[in-house]
mmCIF file of C-alpha atoms in Angstrom:
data_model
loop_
_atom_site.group_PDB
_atom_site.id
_atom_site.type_symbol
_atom_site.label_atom_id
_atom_site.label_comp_id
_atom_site.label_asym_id
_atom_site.label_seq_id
_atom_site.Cartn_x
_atom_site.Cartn_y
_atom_site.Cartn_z
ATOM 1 C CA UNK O 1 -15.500 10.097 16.075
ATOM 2 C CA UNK O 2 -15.996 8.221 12.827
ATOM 3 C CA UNK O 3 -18.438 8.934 10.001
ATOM 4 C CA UNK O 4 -18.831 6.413 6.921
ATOM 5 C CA UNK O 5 -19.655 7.626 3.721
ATOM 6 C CA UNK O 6 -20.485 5.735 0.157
ATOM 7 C CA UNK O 7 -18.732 6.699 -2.613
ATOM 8 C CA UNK O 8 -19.361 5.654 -5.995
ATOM 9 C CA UNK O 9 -16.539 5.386 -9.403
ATOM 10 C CA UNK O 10 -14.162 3.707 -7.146
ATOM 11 C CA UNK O 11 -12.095 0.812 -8.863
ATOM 12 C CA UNK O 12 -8.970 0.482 -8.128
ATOM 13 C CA UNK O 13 -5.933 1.155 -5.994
ATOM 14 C CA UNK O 14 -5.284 4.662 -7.270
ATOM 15 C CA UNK O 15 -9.131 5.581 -6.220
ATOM 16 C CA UNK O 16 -8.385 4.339 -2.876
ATOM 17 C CA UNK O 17 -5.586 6.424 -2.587
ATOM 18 C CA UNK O 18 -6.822 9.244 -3.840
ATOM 19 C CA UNK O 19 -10.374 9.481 -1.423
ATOM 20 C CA UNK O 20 -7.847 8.459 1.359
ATOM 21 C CA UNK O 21 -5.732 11.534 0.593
ATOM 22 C CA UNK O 22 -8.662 13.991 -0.553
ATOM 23 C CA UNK O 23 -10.608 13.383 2.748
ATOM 24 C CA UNK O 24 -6.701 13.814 5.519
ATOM 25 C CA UNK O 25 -6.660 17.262 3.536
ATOM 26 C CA UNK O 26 -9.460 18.357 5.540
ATOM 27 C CA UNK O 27 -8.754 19.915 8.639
ATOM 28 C CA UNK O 28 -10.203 17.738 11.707
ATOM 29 C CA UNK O 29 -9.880 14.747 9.688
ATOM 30 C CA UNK O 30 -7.165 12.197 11.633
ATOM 31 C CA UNK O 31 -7.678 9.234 9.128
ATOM 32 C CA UNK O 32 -9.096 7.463 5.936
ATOM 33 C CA UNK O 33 -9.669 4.361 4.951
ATOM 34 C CA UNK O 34 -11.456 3.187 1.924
ATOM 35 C CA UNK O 35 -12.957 -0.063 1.731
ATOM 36 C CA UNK O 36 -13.483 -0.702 -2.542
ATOM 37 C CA UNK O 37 -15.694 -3.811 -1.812
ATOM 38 C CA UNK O 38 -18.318 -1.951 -0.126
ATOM 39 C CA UNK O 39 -17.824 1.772 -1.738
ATOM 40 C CA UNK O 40 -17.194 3.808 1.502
ATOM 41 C CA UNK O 41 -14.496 5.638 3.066
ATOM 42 C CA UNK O 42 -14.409 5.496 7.271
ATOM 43 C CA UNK O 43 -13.069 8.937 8.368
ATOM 44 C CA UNK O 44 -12.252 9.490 11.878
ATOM 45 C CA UNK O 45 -11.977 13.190 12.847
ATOM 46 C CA UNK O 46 -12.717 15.410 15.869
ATOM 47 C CA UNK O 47 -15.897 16.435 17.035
ATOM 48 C CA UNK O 48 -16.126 19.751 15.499
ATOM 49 C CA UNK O 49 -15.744 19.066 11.424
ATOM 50 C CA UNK O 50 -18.061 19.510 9.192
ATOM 51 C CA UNK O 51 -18.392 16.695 7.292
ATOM 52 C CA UNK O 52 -19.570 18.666 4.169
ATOM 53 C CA UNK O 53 -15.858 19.891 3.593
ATOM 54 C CA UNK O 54 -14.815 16.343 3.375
ATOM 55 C CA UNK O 55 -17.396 15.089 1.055
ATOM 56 C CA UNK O 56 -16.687 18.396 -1.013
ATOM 57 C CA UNK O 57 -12.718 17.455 -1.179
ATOM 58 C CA UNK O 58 -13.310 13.808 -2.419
ATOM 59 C CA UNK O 59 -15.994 15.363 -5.242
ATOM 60 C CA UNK O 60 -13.641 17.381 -6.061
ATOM 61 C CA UNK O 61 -11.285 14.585 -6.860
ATOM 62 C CA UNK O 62 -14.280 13.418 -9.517
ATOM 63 C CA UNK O 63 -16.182 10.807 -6.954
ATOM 64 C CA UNK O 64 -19.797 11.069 -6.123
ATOM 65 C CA UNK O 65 -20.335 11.013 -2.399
ATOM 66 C CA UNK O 66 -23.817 9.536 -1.119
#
């Protein structure tokens, strides 16, 4: 299953990196990958997550998730 979700204050490389990594911490979550031109993240992940936990993890990492 895949969820997209916006997230704003990314810039760069090392934002990328750093919603990528925030977001696989999550348990359920098999992948990340940011897309900077458009300001989302696609997460794949099983059925059962709650997709709160990963928005929580990448605001926790200082980005605003929409």
């Amino acid at each position: 299953m895949e969820t997209i979700l916006n997230v704003e204050g990314m810039t760069c490389g090392h934002c990328k990196a750093a919603v990528e990594s925030a977001a696989k911490e999550v348990s359920g979550v098999t992948d990340a990958a940011v897309n900077l031109e458009l300001g989302n993240v696609i997460v794949t992940h099983d059925d059962a997550l709650n997709i709160g936990e990963v928005k929580q993890s990448i605001e926790d990492q200082g980005y605003d998730v929409k």
